[in-house]
C-alpha cells in the first residue's frame, strides 16, 4: 500500500501541470512512472501502430514532424508518451503540438491529456542543443488500460 501511495504521489508531482524534469532523467525512470500509473507490465510489441518522421536527419532548431498512427482503421490508442533521447538516454530538444489531446509532460516529452480514443497524433520536435549523434524518437503507446507498448515504436534520425 505504501508503495502504491508513494508511486501515486511521485507521479502527481512529476506530471502536475507539465512540470519538466532535467534532461538527466534516464528513459527507464520515465517508463517506470508511466507503467506504475497503469499498474501493468509492458505488452509484447504489436504491428497495430507506426511511428514516422518527416525527415531522416536533423539540424539545430529545424523542426522534425513526428506522427504516431494506427495501421488499421478500427484500432485506436488512448494514450501516448513521446520523447527524444541520445545514446546515453539523455532527453534532447523540445516538443510542440497543436493536437488538443496532447501536452508537454515531465521527462521532457509529450503525453496525452485524456483517454479519448485516437487513431493518430502529430507533434513537432525541435533539436535545441548542439548534438552530433543519432537521436532516437521513442513512443510509448497505451492502447488501453491493460495494453502498453514500451520500446516497440522508435525512429532514429541522424545529424546533418
PDB file of C-alpha atoms in Angstrom:
ATOM      1  CA  UNK A   1       0.000   0.000   0.000  1.00  0.00           C
ATOM      2  CA  UNK A   2       2.848   2.377   0.889  1.00  0.00           C
ATOM      3  CA  UNK A   3       4.463   1.686  -2.490  1.00  0.00           C
ATOM      4  CA  UNK A   4       1.260   2.467  -4.370  1.00  0.00           C
ATOM      5  CA  UNK A   5       0.743   5.696  -2.441  1.00  0.00           C
ATOM      6  CA  UNK A   6       4.390   6.697  -2.963  1.00  0.00           C
ATOM      7  CA  UNK A   7       4.170   5.971  -6.689  1.00  0.00           C
ATOM      8  CA  UNK A   8       0.952   7.972  -6.965  1.00  0.00           C
ATOM      9  CA  UNK A   9       2.491  10.890  -5.077  1.00  0.00           C
ATOM     10  CA  UNK A  10       5.626  10.859  -7.249  1.00  0.00           C
ATOM     11  CA  UNK A  11       3.533  10.642 -10.412  1.00  0.00           C
ATOM     12  CA  UNK A  12       1.327  13.525  -9.261  1.00  0.00           C
ATOM     13  CA  UNK A  13       4.320  15.695  -8.501  1.00  0.00           C
ATOM     14  CA  UNK A  14       6.050  14.890 -11.771  1.00  0.00           C
ATOM     15  CA  UNK A  15       3.102  15.353 -14.083  1.00  0.00           C
ATOM     16  CA  UNK A  16       1.254  18.202 -12.345  1.00  0.00           C
ATOM     17  CA  UNK A  17       0.835  20.992 -14.892  1.00  0.00           C
ATOM     18  CA  UNK A  18       3.557  19.558 -17.134  1.00  0.00           C
ATOM     19  CA  UNK A  19       6.455  20.326 -14.808  1.00  0.00           C
ATOM     20  CA  UNK A  20       9.639  19.435 -16.664  1.00  0.00           C
ATOM     21  CA  UNK A  21      12.486  17.500 -15.110  1.00  0.00           C
ATOM     22  CA  UNK A  22      16.138  17.996 -16.000  1.00  0.00           C
ATOM     23  CA  UNK A  23      17.495  16.309 -19.110  1.00  0.00           C
ATOM     24  CA  UNK A  24      19.427  13.832 -16.962  1.00  0.00           C
ATOM     25  CA  UNK A  25      16.431  11.616 -16.127  1.00  0.00           C
ATOM     26  CA  UNK A  26      17.019   8.185 -17.673  1.00  0.00           C
ATOM     27  CA  UNK A  27      14.385   6.898 -20.058  1.00  0.00           C
ATOM     28  CA  UNK A  28      13.816   3.830 -17.895  1.00  0.00           C
ATOM     29  CA  UNK A  29      12.703   6.036 -14.972  1.00  0.00           C
ATOM     30  CA  UNK A  30      10.092   7.746 -17.148  1.00  0.00           C
ATOM     31  CA  UNK A  31       8.915   4.369 -18.473  1.00  0.00           C
ATOM     32  CA  UNK A  32       8.552   3.104 -14.902  1.00  0.00           C
ATOM     33  CA  UNK A  33       6.469   6.125 -13.853  1.00  0.00           C
ATOM     34  CA  UNK A  34       4.066   5.534 -16.739  1.00  0.00           C
ATOM     35  CA  UNK A  35       3.820   1.787 -16.093  1.00  0.00           C
ATOM     36  CA  UNK A  36       3.168   2.365 -12.382  1.00  0.00           C
ATOM     37  CA  UNK A  37       0.318   4.735 -13.258  1.00  0.00           C
ATOM     38  CA  UNK A  38      -1.423   1.932 -15.151  1.00  0.00           C
ATOM     39  CA  UNK A  39      -0.199  -0.869 -12.852  1.00  0.00           C
ATOM     40  CA  UNK A  40       0.557  -3.225 -15.764  1.00  0.00           C
ATOM     41  CA  UNK A  41       3.611  -4.775 -17.364  1.00  0.00           C
ATOM     42  CA  UNK A  42       4.546  -3.804 -20.927  1.00  0.00           C
ATOM     43  CA  UNK A  43       2.696  -5.706 -23.644  1.00  0.00           C
ATOM     44  CA  UNK A  44       4.544  -7.623 -26.385  1.00  0.00           C
ATOM     45  CA  UNK A  45       5.082  -5.425 -29.429  1.00  0.00           C
ATOM     46  CA  UNK A  46       2.299  -5.203 -31.991  1.00  0.00           C
ATOM     47  CA  UNK A  47       2.138  -4.160 -35.643  1.00  0.00           C
ATOM     48  CA  UNK A  48      -1.026  -2.141 -34.905  1.00  0.00           C
ATOM     49  CA  UNK A  49       0.876   1.170 -34.737  1.00  0.00           C
ATOM     50  CA  UNK A  50       3.639   3.021 -36.560  1.00  0.00           C
ATOM     51  CA  UNK A  51       5.915   5.987 -35.883  1.00  0.00           C
ATOM     52  CA  UNK A  52       7.035   8.195 -38.782  1.00  0.00           C
ATOM     53  CA  UNK A  53       9.419  11.122 -39.061  1.00  0.00           C
ATOM     54  CA  UNK A  54       9.216  13.887 -41.671  1.00  0.00           C
ATOM     55  CA  UNK A  55      12.963  13.542 -42.215  1.00  0.00           C
ATOM     56  CA  UNK A  56      15.753  11.067 -41.555  1.00  0.00           C
ATOM     57  CA  UNK A  57      18.223  13.757 -40.442  1.00  0.00           C
ATOM     58  CA  UNK A  58      18.171  16.834 -38.226  1.00  0.00           C
ATOM     59  CA  UNK A  59      19.920  20.131 -37.603  1.00  0.00           C
ATOM     60  CA  UNK A  60      19.660  22.635 -34.730  1.00  0.00           C
ATOM     61  CA  UNK A  61      16.300  24.431 -34.433  1.00  0.00           C
ATOM     62  CA  UNK A  62      14.921  22.864 -37.610  1.00  0.00           C
ATOM     63  CA  UNK A  63      11.586  21.200 -36.767  1.00  0.00           C
ATOM     64  CA  UNK A  64      11.037  17.486 -37.286  1.00  0.00           C
ATOM     65  CA  UNK A  65       7.411  16.345 -37.527  1.00  0.00           C
ATOM     66  CA  UNK A  66       6.658  13.031 -35.836  1.00  0.00           C
ATOM     67  CA  UNK A  67       3.433  11.137 -36.488  1.00  0.00           C
ATOM     68  CA  UNK A  68       2.122   8.192 -34.489  1.00  0.00           C
ATOM     69  CA  UNK A  69      -0.769   6.351 -36.104  1.00  0.00           C
ATOM     70  CA  UNK A  70      -2.628   3.079 -36.072  1.00  0.00           C
ATOM     71  CA  UNK A  71      -2.094   0.770 -39.036  1.00  0.00           C
ATOM     72  CA  UNK A  72      -5.711  -0.406 -39.005  1.00  0.00           C
ATOM     73  CA  UNK A  73      -8.706   1.966 -39.184  1.00  0.00           C
ATOM     74  CA  UNK A  74     -10.526   0.230 -36.316  1.00  0.00           C
ATOM     75  CA  UNK A  75      -7.511   0.210 -33.958  1.00  0.00           C
ATOM     76  CA  UNK A  76      -7.171   3.142 -31.573  1.00  0.00           C
ATOM     77  CA  UNK A  77      -4.963   4.135 -28.678  1.00  0.00           C
ATOM     78  CA  UNK A  78      -5.910   6.070 -25.567  1.00  0.00           C
ATOM     79  CA  UNK A  79      -2.503   7.329 -24.532  1.00  0.00           C
ATOM     80  CA  UNK A  80       0.911   8.310 -25.793  1.00  0.00           C
ATOM     81  CA  UNK A  81       4.235   9.366 -24.341  1.00  0.00           C
ATOM     82  CA  UNK A  82       6.730  10.726 -26.863  1.00  0.00           C
ATOM     83  CA  UNK A  83      10.381  11.612 -26.212  1.00  0.00           C
ATOM     84  CA  UNK A  84      13.709  12.183 -27.975  1.00  0.00           C
ATOM     85  CA  UNK A  85      16.934  10.856 -26.500  1.00  0.00           C
ATOM     86  CA  UNK A  86      20.605  10.425 -27.339  1.00  0.00           C
ATOM     87  CA  UNK A  87      22.646   7.217 -26.976  1.00  0.00           C
ATOM     88  CA  UNK A  88      23.031   7.744 -23.228  1.00  0.00           C
ATOM     89  CA  UNK A  89      19.226   8.122 -22.815  1.00  0.00           C
ATOM     90  CA  UNK A  90      19.514  11.859 -22.106  1.00  0.00           C
ATOM     91  CA  UNK A  91      16.431  13.737 -23.276  1.00  0.00           C
ATOM     92  CA  UNK A  92      17.236  16.076 -26.152  1.00  0.00           C
ATOM     93  CA  UNK A  93      15.336  19.011 -27.634  1.00  0.00           C
ATOM     94  CA  UNK A  94      11.851  20.328 -27.062  1.00  0.00           C
ATOM     95  CA  UNK A  95       8.367  19.404 -28.262  1.00  0.00           C
ATOM     96  CA  UNK A  96       5.349  21.290 -29.545  1.00  0.00           C
ATOM     97  CA  UNK A  97       1.977  20.152 -30.787  1.00  0.00           C
ATOM     98  CA  UNK A  98      -1.293  21.673 -31.897  1.00  0.00           C
ATOM     99  CA  UNK A  99      -3.122  18.458 -31.006  1.00  0.00           C
ATOM    100  CA  UNK A 100      -5.542  19.312 -28.197  1.00  0.00           C
ATOM    101  CA  UNK A 101      -5.274  15.772 -26.797  1.00  0.00           C
ATOM    102  CA  UNK A 102      -1.513  16.013 -26.155  1.00  0.00           C
ATOM    103  CA  UNK A 103       0.543  18.301 -23.899  1.00  0.00           C
ATOM    104  CA  UNK A 104       4.079  18.808 -22.603  1.00  0.00           C
ATOM    105  CA  UNK A 105       4.946  16.428 -19.802  1.00  0.00           C
ATOM    106  CA  UNK A 106       7.692  15.737 -17.325  1.00  0.00           C
ATOM    107  CA  UNK A 107      10.659  13.751 -18.553  1.00  0.00           C
ATOM    108  CA  UNK A 108      10.909  16.330 -21.378  1.00  0.00           C
ATOM    109  CA  UNK A 109       8.372  14.786 -23.695  1.00  0.00           C
ATOM    110  CA  UNK A 110       4.743  14.920 -24.731  1.00  0.00           C
ATOM    111  CA  UNK A 111       1.919  12.999 -23.113  1.00  0.00           C
ATOM    112  CA  UNK A 112      -1.801  12.525 -23.689  1.00  0.00           C
ATOM    113  CA  UNK A 113      -4.183  14.799 -21.760  1.00  0.00           C
ATOM    114  CA  UNK A 114      -7.150  12.451 -21.856  1.00  0.00           C
ATOM    115  CA  UNK A 115      -8.028   8.861 -22.591  1.00  0.00           C
ATOM    116  CA  UNK A 116     -10.055   9.798 -25.669  1.00  0.00           C
ATOM    117  CA  UNK A 117      -9.518   7.149 -28.349  1.00  0.00           C
ATOM    118  CA  UNK A 118      -7.186   8.335 -31.104  1.00  0.00           C
ATOM    119  CA  UNK A 119      -6.034   6.885 -34.419  1.00  0.00           C
ATOM    120  CA  UNK A 120      -3.119   9.305 -34.799  1.00  0.00           C
ATOM    121  CA  UNK A 121      -1.293  12.260 -33.284  1.00  0.00           C
ATOM    122  CA  UNK A 122       1.243  14.645 -34.729  1.00  0.00           C
ATOM    123  CA  UNK A 123       3.961  16.506 -32.857  1.00  0.00           C
ATOM    124  CA  UNK A 124       6.985  18.601 -33.730  1.00  0.00           C
ATOM    125  CA  UNK A 125      10.403  18.010 -32.202  1.00  0.00           C
ATOM    126  CA  UNK A 126      12.996  20.807 -32.129  1.00  0.00           C
ATOM    127  CA  UNK A 127      16.646  19.806 -31.640  1.00  0.00           C
ATOM    128  CA  UNK A 128      17.729  22.662 -29.375  1.00  0.00           C
ATOM    129  CA  UNK A 129      21.210  21.567 -28.375  1.00  0.00           C
ATOM    130  CA  UNK A 130      24.263  21.001 -30.487  1.00  0.00           C
ATOM    131  CA  UNK A 131      24.357  17.219 -30.659  1.00  0.00           C
ATOM    132  CA  UNK A 132      26.390  15.317 -33.215  1.00  0.00           C
ATOM    133  CA  UNK A 133      24.944  11.849 -32.785  1.00  0.00           C
ATOM    134  CA  UNK A 134      21.915   9.805 -33.695  1.00  0.00           C
ATOM    135  CA  UNK A 135      18.725  10.671 -31.819  1.00  0.00           C
ATOM    136  CA  UNK A 136      16.034   8.111 -31.056  1.00  0.00           C
ATOM    137  CA  UNK A 137      12.459   9.345 -31.114  1.00  0.00           C
ATOM    138  CA  UNK A 138      10.596   6.932 -28.863  1.00  0.00           C
ATOM    139  CA  UNK A 139       6.856   6.440 -28.435  1.00  0.00           C
ATOM    140  CA  UNK A 140       5.223   4.599 -25.564  1.00  0.00           C
ATOM    141  CA  UNK A 141       1.743   3.754 -26.812  1.00  0.00           C
ATOM    142  CA  UNK A 142      -1.136   2.990 -24.469  1.00  0.00           C
ATOM    143  CA  UNK A 143      -3.743   1.073 -26.443  1.00  0.00           C
ATOM    144  CA  UNK A 144      -5.971   0.735 -23.386  1.00  0.00           C
ATOM    145  CA  UNK A 145      -5.593   0.408 -19.610  1.00  0.00           C
ATOM    146  CA  UNK A 146      -4.242  -3.139 -19.978  1.00  0.00           C
ATOM    147  CA  UNK A 147      -2.029  -2.858 -23.083  1.00  0.00           C
ATOM    148  CA  UNK A 148       1.021  -0.581 -23.019  1.00  0.00           C
ATOM    149  CA  UNK A 149       3.796  -0.848 -25.599  1.00  0.00           C
ATOM    150  CA  UNK A 150       7.257   0.187 -24.373  1.00  0.00           C
ATOM    151  CA  UNK A 151      10.384   0.011 -26.576  1.00  0.00           C
ATOM    152  CA  UNK A 152       8.315  -1.037 -29.588  1.00  0.00           C
ATOM    153  CA  UNK A 153       7.976   2.162 -31.593  1.00  0.00           C
ATOM    154  CA  UNK A 154      11.135   4.129 -32.314  1.00  0.00           C
ATOM    155  CA  UNK A 155      12.643   6.055 -35.196  1.00  0.00           C
ATOM    156  CA  UNK A 156      16.295   7.099 -35.417  1.00  0.00           C
ATOM    157  CA  UNK A 157      17.313  10.366 -37.016  1.00  0.00           C
ATOM    158  CA  UNK A 158      20.905  11.323 -37.776  1.00  0.00           C
ATOM    159  CA  UNK A 159      22.676  14.690 -37.565  1.00  0.00           C
ATOM    160  CA  UNK A 160      23.306  16.661 -40.758  1.00  0.00           C
TER     161      UNK A 160
END
